[in-house]
PDB file of C-alpha atoms in Angstrom:
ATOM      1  CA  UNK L   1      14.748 -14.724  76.619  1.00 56.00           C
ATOM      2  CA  UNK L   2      17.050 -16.973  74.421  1.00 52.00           C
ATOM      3  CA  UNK L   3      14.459 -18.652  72.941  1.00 47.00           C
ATOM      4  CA  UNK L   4      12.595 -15.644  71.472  1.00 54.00           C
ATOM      5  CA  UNK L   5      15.849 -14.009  70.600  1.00 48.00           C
ATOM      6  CA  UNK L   6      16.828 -17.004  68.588  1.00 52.00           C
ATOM      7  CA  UNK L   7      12.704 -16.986  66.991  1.00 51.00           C
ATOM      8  CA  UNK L   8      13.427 -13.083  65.998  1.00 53.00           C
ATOM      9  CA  UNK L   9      16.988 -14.048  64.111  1.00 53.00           C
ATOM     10  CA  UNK L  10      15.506 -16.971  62.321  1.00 57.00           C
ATOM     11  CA  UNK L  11      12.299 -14.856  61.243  1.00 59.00           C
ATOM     12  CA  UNK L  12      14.382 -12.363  60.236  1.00 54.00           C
ATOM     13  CA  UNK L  13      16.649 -14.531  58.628  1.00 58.00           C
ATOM     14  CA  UNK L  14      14.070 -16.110  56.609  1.00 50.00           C
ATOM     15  CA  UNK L  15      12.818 -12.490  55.910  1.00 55.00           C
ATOM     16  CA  UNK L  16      16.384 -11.683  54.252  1.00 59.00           C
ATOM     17  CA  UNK L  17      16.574 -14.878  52.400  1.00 49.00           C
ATOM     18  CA  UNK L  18      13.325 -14.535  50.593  1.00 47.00           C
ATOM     19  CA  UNK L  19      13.774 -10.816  49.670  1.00 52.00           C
ATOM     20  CA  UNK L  20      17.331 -11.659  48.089  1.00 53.00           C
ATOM     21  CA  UNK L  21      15.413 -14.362  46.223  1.00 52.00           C
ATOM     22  CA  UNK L  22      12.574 -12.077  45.026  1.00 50.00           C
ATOM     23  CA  UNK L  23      15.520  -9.161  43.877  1.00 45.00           C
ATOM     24  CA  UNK L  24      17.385 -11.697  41.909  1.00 47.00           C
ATOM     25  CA  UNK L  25      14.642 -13.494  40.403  1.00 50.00           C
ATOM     26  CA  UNK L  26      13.357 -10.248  39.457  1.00 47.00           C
ATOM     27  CA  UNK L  27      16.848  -9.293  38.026  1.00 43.00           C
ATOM     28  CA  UNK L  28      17.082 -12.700  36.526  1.00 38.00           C
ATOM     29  CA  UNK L  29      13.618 -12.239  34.499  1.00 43.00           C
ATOM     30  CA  UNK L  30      14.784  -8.618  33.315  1.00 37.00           C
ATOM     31  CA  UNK L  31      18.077 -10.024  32.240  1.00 37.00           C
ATOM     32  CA  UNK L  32      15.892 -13.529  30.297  1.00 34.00           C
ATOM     33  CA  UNK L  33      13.368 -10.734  29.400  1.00 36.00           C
ATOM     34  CA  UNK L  34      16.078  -8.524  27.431  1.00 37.00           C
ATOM     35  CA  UNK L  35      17.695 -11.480  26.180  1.00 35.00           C
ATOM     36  CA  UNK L  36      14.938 -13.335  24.767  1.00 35.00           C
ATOM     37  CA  UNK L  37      13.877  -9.615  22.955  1.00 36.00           C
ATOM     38  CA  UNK L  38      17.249  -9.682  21.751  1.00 37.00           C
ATOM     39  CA  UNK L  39      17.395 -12.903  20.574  1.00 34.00           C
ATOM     40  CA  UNK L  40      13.535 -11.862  18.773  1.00 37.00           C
ATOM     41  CA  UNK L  41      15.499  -8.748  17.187  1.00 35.00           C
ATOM     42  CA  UNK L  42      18.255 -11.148  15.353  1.00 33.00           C
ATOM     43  CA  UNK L  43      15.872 -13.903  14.587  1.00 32.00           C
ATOM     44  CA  UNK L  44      13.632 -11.325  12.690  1.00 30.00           C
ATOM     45  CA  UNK L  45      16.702  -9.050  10.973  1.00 31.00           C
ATOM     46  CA  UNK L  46      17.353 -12.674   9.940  1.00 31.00           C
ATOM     47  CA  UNK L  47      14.557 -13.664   8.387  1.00 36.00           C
ATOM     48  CA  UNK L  48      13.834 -10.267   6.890  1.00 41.00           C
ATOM     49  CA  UNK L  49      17.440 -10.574   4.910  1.00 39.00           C
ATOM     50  CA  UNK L  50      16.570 -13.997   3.986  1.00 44.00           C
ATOM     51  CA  UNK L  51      13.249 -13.195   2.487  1.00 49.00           C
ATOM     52  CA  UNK L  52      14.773 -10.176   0.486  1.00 52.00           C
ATOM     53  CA  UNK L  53      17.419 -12.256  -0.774  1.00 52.00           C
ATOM     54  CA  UNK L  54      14.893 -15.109  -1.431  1.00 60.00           C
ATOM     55  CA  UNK L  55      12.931 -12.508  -3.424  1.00 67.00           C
ATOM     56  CA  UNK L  56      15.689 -11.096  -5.734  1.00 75.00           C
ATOM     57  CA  UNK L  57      16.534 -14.643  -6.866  1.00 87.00           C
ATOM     58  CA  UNK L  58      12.846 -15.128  -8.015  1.00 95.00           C
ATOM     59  CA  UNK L  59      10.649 -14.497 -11.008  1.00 97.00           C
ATOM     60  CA  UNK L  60       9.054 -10.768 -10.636  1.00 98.00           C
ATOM     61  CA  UNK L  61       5.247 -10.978 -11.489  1.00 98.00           C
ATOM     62  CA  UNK L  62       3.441  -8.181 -13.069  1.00 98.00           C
ATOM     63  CA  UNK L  63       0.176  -8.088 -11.800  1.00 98.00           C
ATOM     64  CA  UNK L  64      -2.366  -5.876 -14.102  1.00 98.00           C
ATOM     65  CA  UNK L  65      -5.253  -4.502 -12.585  1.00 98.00           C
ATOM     66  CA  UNK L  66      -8.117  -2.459 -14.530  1.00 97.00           C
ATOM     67  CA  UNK L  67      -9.797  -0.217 -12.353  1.00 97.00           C
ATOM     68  CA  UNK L  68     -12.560   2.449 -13.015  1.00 96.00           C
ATOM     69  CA  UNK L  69     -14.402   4.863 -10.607  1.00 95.00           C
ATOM     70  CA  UNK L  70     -17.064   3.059  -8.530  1.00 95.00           C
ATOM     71  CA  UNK L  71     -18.423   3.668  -4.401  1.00 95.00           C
ATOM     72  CA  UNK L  72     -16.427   0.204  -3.866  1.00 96.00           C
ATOM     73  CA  UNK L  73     -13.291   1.007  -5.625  1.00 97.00           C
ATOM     74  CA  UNK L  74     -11.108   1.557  -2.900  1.00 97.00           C
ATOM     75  CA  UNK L  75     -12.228  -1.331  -0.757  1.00 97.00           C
ATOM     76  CA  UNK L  76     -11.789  -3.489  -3.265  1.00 97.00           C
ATOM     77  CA  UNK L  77      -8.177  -2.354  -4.081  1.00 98.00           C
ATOM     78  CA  UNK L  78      -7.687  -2.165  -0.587  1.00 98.00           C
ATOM     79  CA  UNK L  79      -8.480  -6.030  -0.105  1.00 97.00           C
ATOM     80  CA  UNK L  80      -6.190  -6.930  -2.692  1.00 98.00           C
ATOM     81  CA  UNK L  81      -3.532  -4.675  -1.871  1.00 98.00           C
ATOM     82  CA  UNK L  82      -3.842  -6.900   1.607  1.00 97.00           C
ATOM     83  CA  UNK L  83      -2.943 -10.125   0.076  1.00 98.00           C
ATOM     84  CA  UNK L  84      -0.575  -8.084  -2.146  1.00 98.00           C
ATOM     85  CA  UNK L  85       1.591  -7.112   0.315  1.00 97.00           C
ATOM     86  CA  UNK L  86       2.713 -10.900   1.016  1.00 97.00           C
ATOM     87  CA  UNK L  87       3.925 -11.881  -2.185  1.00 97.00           C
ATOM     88  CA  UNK L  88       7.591 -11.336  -2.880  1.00 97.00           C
ATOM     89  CA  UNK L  89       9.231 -10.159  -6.122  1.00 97.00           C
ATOM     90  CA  UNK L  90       5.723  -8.256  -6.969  1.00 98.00           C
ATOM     91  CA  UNK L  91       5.034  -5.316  -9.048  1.00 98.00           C
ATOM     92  CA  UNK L  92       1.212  -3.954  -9.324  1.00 98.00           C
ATOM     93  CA  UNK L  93       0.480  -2.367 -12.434  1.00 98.00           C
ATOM     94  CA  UNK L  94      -2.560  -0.547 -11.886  1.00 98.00           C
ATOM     95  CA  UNK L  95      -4.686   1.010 -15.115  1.00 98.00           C
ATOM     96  CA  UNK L  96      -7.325   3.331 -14.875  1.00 98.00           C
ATOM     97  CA  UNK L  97     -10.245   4.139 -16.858  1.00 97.00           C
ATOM     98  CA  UNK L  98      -9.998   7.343 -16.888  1.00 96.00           C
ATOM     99  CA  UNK L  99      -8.605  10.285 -19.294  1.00 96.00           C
ATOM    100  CA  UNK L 100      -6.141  10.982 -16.070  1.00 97.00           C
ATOM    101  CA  UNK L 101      -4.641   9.608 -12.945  1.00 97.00           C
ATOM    102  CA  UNK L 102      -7.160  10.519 -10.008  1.00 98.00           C
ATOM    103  CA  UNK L 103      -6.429  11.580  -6.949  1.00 98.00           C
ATOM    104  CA  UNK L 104      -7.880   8.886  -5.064  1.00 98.00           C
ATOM    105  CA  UNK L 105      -6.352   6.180  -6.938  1.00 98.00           C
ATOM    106  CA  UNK L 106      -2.978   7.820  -6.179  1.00 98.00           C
ATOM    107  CA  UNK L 107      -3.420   8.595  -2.720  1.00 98.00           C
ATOM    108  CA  UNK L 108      -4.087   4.737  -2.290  1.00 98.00           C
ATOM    109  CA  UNK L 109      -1.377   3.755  -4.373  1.00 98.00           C
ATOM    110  CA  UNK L 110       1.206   6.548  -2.342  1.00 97.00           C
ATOM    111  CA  UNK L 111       0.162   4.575   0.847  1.00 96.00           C
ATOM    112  CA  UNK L 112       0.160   0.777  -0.193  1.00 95.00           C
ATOM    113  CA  UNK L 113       3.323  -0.174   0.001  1.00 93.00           C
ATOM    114  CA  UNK L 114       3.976  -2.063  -3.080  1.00 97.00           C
ATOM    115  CA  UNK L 115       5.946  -1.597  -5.517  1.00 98.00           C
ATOM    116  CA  UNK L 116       3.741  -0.115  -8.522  1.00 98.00           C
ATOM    117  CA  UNK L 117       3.053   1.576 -11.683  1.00 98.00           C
ATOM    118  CA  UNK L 118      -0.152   4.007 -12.200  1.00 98.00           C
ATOM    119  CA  UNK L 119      -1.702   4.133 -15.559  1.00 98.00           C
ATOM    120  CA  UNK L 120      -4.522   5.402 -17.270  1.00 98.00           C
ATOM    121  CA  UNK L 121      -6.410   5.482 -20.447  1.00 97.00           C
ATOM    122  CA  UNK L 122     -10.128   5.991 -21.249  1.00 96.00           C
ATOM    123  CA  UNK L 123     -12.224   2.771 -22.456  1.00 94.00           C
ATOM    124  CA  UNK L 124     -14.733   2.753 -24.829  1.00 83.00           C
ATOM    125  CA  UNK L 125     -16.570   0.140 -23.159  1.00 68.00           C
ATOM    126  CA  UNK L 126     -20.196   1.663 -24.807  1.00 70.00           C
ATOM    127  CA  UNK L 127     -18.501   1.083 -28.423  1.00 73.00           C
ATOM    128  CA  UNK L 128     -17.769  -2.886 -28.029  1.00 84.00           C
ATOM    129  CA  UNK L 129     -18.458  -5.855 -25.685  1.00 89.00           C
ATOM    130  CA  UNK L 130     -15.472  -5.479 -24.094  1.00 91.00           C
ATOM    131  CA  UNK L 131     -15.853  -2.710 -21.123  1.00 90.00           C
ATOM    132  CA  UNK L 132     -11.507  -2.629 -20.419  1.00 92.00           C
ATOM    133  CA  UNK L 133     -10.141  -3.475 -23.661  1.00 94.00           C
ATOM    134  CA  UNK L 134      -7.790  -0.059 -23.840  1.00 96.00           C
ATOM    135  CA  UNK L 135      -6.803  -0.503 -19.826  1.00 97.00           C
ATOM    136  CA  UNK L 136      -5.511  -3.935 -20.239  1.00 97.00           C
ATOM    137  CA  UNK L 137      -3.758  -3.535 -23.697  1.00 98.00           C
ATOM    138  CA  UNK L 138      -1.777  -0.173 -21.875  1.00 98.00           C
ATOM    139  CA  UNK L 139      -0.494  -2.598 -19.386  1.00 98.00           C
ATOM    140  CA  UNK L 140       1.124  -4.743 -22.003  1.00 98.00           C
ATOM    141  CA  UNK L 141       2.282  -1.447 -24.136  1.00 98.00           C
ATOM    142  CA  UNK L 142       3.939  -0.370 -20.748  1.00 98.00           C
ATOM    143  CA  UNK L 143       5.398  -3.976 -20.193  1.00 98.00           C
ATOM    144  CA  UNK L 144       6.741  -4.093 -23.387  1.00 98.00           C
ATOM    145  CA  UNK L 145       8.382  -0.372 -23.331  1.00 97.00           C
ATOM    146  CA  UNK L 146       9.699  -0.334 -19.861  1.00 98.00           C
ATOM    147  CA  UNK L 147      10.832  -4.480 -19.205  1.00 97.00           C
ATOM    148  CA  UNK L 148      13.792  -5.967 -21.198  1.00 96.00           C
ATOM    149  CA  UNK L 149      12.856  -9.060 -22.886  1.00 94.00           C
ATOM    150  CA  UNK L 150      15.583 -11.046 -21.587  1.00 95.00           C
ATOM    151  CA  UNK L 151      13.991 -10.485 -17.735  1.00 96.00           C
ATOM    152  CA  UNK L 152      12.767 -13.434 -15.819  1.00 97.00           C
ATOM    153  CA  UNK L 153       9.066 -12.193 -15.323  1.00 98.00           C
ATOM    154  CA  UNK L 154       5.516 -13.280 -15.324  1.00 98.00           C
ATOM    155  CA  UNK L 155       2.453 -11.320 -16.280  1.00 98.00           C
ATOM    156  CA  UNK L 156      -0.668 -12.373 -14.387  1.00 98.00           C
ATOM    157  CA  UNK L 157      -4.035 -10.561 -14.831  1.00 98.00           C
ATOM    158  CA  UNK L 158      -5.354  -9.548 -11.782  1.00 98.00           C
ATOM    159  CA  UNK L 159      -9.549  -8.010 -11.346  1.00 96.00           C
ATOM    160  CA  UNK L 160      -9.603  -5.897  -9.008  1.00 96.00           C
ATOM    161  CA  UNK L 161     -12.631  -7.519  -7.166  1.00 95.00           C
ATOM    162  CA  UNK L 162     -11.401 -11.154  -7.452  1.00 97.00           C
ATOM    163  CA  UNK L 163      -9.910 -13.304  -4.602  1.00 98.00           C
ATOM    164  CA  UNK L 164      -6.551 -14.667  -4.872  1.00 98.00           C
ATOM    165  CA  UNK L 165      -5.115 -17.628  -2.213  1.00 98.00           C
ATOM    166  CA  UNK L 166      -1.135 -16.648  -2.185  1.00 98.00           C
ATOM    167  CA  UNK L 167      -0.801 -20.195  -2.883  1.00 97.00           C
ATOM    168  CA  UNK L 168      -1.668 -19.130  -6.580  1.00 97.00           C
ATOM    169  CA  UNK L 169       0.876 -16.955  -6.645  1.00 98.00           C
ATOM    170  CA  UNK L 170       3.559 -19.892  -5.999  1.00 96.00           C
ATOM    171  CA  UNK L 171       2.141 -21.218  -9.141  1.00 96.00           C
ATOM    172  CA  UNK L 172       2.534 -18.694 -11.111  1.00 98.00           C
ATOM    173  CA  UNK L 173       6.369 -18.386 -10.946  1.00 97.00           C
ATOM    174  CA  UNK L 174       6.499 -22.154 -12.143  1.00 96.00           C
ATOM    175  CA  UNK L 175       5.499 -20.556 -15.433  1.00 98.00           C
ATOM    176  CA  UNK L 176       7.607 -20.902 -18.495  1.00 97.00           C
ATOM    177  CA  UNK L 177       6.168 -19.770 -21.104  1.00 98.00           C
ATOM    178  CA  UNK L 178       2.595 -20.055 -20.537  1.00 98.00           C
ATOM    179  CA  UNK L 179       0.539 -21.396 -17.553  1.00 98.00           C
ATOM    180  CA  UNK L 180      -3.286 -22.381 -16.698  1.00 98.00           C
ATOM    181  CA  UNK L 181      -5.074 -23.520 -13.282  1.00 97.00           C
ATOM    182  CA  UNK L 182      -8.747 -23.696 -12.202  1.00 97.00           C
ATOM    183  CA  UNK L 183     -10.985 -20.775 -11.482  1.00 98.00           C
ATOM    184  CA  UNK L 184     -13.456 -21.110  -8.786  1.00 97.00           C
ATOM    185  CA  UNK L 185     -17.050 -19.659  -9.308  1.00 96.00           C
ATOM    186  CA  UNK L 186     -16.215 -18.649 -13.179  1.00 96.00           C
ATOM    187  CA  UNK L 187     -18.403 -19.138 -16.201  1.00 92.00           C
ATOM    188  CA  UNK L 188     -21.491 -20.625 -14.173  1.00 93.00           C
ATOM    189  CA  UNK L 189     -19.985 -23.356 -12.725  1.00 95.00           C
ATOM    190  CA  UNK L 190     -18.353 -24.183  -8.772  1.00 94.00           C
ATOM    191  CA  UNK L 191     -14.932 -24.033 -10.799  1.00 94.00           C
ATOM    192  CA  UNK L 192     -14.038 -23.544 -14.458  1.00 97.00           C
ATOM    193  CA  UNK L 193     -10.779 -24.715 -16.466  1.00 97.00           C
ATOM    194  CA  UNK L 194      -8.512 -28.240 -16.271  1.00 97.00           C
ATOM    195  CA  UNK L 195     -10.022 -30.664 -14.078  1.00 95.00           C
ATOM    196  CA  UNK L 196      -7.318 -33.292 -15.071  1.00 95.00           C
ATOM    197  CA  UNK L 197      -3.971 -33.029 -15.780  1.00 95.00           C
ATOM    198  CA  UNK L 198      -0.846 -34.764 -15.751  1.00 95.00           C
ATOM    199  CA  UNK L 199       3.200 -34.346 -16.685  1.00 95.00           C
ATOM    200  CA  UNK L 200       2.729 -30.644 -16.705  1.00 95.00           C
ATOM    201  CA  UNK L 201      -0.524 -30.986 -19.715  1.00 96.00           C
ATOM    202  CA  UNK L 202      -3.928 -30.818 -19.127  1.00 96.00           C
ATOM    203  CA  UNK L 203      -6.421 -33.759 -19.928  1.00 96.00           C
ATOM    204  CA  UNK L 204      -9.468 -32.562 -19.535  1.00 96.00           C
ATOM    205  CA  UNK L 205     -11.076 -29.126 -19.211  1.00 97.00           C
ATOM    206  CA  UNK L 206     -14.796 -27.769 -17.652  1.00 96.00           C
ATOM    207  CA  UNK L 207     -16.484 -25.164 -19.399  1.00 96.00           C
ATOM    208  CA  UNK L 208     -20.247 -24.376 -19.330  1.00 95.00           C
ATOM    209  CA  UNK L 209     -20.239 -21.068 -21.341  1.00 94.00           C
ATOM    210  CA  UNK L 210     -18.864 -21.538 -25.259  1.00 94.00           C
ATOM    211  CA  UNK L 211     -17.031 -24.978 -23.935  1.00 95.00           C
ATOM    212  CA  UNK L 212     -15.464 -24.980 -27.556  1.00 96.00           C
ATOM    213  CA  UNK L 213     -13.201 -21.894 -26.887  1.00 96.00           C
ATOM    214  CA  UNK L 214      -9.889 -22.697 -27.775  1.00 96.00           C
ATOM    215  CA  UNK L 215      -8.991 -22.393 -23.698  1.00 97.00           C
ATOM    216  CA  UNK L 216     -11.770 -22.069 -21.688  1.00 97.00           C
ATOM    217  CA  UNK L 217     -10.281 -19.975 -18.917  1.00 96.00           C
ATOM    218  CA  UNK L 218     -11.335 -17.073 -16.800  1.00 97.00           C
ATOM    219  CA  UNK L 219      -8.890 -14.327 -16.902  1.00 97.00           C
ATOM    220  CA  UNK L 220      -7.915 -15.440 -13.375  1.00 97.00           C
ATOM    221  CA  UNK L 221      -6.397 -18.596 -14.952  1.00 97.00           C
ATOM    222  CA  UNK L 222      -3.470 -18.264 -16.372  1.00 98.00           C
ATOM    223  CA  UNK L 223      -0.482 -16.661 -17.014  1.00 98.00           C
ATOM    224  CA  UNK L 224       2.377 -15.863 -19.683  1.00 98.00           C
ATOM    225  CA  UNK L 225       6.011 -15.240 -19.406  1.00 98.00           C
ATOM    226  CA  UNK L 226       6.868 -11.862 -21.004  1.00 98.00           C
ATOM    227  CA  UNK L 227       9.669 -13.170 -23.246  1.00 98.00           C
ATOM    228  CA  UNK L 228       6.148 -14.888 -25.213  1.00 98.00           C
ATOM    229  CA  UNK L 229       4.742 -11.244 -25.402  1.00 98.00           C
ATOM    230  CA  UNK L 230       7.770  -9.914 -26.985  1.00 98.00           C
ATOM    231  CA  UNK L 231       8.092 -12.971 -29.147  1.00 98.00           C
ATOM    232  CA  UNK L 232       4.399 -11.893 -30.407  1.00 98.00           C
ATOM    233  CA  UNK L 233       4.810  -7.895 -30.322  1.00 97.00           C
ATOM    234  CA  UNK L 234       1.433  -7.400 -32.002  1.00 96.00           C
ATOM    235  CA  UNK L 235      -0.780  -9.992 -29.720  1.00 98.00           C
ATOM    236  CA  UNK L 236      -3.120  -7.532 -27.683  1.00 97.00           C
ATOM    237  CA  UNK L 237      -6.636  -8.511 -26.420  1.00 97.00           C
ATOM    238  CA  UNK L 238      -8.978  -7.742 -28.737  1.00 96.00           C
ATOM    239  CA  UNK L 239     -12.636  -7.010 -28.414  1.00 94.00           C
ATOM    240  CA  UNK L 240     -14.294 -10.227 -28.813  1.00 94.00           C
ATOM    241  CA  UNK L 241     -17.156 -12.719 -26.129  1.00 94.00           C
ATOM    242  CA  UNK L 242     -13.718 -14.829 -25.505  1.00 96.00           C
ATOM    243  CA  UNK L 243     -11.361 -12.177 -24.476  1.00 96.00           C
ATOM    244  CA  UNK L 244      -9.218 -14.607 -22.462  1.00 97.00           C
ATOM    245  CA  UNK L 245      -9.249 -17.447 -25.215  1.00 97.00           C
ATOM    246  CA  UNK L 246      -8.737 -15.078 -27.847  1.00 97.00           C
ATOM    247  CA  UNK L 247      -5.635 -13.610 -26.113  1.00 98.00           C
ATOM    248  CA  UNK L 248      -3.984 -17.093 -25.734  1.00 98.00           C
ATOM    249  CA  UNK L 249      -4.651 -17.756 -29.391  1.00 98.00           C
ATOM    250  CA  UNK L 250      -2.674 -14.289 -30.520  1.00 98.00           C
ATOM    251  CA  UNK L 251       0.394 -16.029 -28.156  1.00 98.00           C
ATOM    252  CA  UNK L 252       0.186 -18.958 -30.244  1.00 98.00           C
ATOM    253  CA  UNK L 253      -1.128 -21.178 -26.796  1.00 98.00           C
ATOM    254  CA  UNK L 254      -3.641 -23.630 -27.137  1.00 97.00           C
ATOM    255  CA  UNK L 255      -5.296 -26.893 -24.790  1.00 97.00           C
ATOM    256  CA  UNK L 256      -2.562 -28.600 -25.280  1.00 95.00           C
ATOM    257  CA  UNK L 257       0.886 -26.940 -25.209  1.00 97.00           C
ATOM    258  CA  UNK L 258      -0.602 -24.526 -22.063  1.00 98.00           C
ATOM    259  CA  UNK L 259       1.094 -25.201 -18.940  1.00 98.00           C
ATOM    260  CA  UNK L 260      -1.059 -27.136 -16.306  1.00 97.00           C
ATOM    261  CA  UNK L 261       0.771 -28.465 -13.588  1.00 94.00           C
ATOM    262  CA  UNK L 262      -1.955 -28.677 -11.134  1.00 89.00           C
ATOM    263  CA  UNK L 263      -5.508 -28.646 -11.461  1.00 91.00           C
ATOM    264  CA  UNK L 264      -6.757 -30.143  -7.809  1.00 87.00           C
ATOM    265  CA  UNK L 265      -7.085 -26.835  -5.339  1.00 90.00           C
ATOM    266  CA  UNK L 266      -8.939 -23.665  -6.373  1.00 96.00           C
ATOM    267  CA  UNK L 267      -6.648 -21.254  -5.556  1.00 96.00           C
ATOM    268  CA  UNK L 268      -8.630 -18.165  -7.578  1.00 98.00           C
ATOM    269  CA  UNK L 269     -11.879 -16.908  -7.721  1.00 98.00           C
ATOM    270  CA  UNK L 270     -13.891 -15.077  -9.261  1.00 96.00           C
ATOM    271  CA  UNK L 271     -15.855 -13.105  -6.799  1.00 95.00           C
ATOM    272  CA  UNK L 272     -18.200 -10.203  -7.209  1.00 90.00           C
ATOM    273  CA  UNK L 273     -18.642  -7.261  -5.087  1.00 88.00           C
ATOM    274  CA  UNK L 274     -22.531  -6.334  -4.135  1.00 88.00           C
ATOM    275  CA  UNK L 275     -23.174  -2.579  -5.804  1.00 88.00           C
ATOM    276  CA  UNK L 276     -24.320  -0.773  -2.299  1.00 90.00           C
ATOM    277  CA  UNK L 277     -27.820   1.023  -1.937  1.00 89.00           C
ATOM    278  CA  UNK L 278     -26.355   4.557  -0.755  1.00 88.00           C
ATOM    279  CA  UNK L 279     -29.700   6.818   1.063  1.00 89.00           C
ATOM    280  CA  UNK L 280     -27.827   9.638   2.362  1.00 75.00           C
TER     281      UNK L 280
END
């Protein structure tokens, strides 16, 4: 009949309509799909030229790191390597104790990432109370061989089981000549170092181990330009109870020409690795 002729072409009809709606919608979300990618791709080539440009205008740091062999060794270069890896204009200068470069250390090293230097030298931690006296002073030997002393660069000591906020590392390039901040769970206490300071000085410092040390920092605390290291071509660390303060002193810094321009946030610590119980 008519009336279930004209029922077939309007189901039909309706059939059409919705498939041509489904095709293009589907083409449509391909097309936003491909576009939005796209649009992804640039944003990200971008930002990755931006950063890289951002990072050749700033100060490098030179982060030393004394190492020696030790079952958590790698994890704990491993977790620093981590925050490592987010903090432009970086170069890891990594000393061994040891009379070579190890395998292991290298391996790591080959697969980090970051931009680096592998040293070594043997400590004679049972001769003195300092256990990486010799590591530390070939960093600076290196630093003051291979970087001109006109470069725009920080040196920041780095332990290789400590935990850094990359907030610290913001800090550090504010540095310019020498720099100190609070260290969090150093020398006893919840946070050691300037507790007060103002206009770039500090007012007031927190020490509970030898609080007369001419600056009571962890080694976590501060850092020097390297144009003050070439000023002062014999300063070294030397083996002494206050091998941070003692270091400062050589570089002619003291409580109150350091650099402390904040002294709120703990953005270091000084954490310590448990030595495992291996049974097998």
């Amino acid at each position: 009949s008519d009336k279930m002729k004209i029922k077939y072409f309007s189901i039909c009809l309706v059939g059409m309509v919705v498939i041509g709606m489904l095709v293009l919608g589907q083409s449509w979300n391909v097309t936003f799909c491909k576009r939005s990618a796209d649009s992804d791709n640039k944003a990200t080539r971008i930002t990755g030229f931006e950063q890289k440009e951002k990072s050749e205008s700033l100060p490098i740091i030179y982060g030393i790191t004394s190492t020696y062999k030790r079952h958590v060794q790698i994890a704990e270069l491993t977790r620093l390597s981590q925050t490592l890896m987010h903090v432009p204009a970086f170069h890891w200068i990594l000393t061994e104790d040891s009379d070579s470069k190890t395998n292991l250390v290298a391996d790591f090293l080959s697969q980090s990432r970051l931009n680096y230097t592998h040293l070594f030298i043997k400590n004679n931690s049972s001769l003195g109370i300092v256990k990486d006296l010799n590591t530390r002073n070939n960093a600076l030997r290196w630093i003051r061989e291979n970087i001109p002393p006109s470069k725009d660069a920080i040196v920041y000591f780095m332990d290789d089981d400590n935990t850094y906020s990359l907030r610290v590392f913001e800090e550090i390039r504010k540095t310019k000549r020498g720099c100190a901040w609070p260290v969090g769970l150093a020398g006893g206490l919840l946070h050691e170092g300037p507790t007060e300071c103002k206009d770039g000085k500090a007012l007031q410092w927190k020490a509970r181990w030898w609080p007369q040390r001419t600056v009571p920092i962890d080694m976590a605390g501060f850092a020097v330009h390297v144009k003050v290291l070439f000023e002062n071509p014999t300063a070294n660390f030397t083996d002494r109870p206050d091998l941070e303060s003692g270091f400062l002193e050589s570089l002619g810094f003291n409580r109150d020409n350091i650099e402390v321009n904040y002294c709120k946030d703990v953005l270091a610590w000084h954490t310590q690795t448990k030595t495992p119980v291996i049974v097998e």
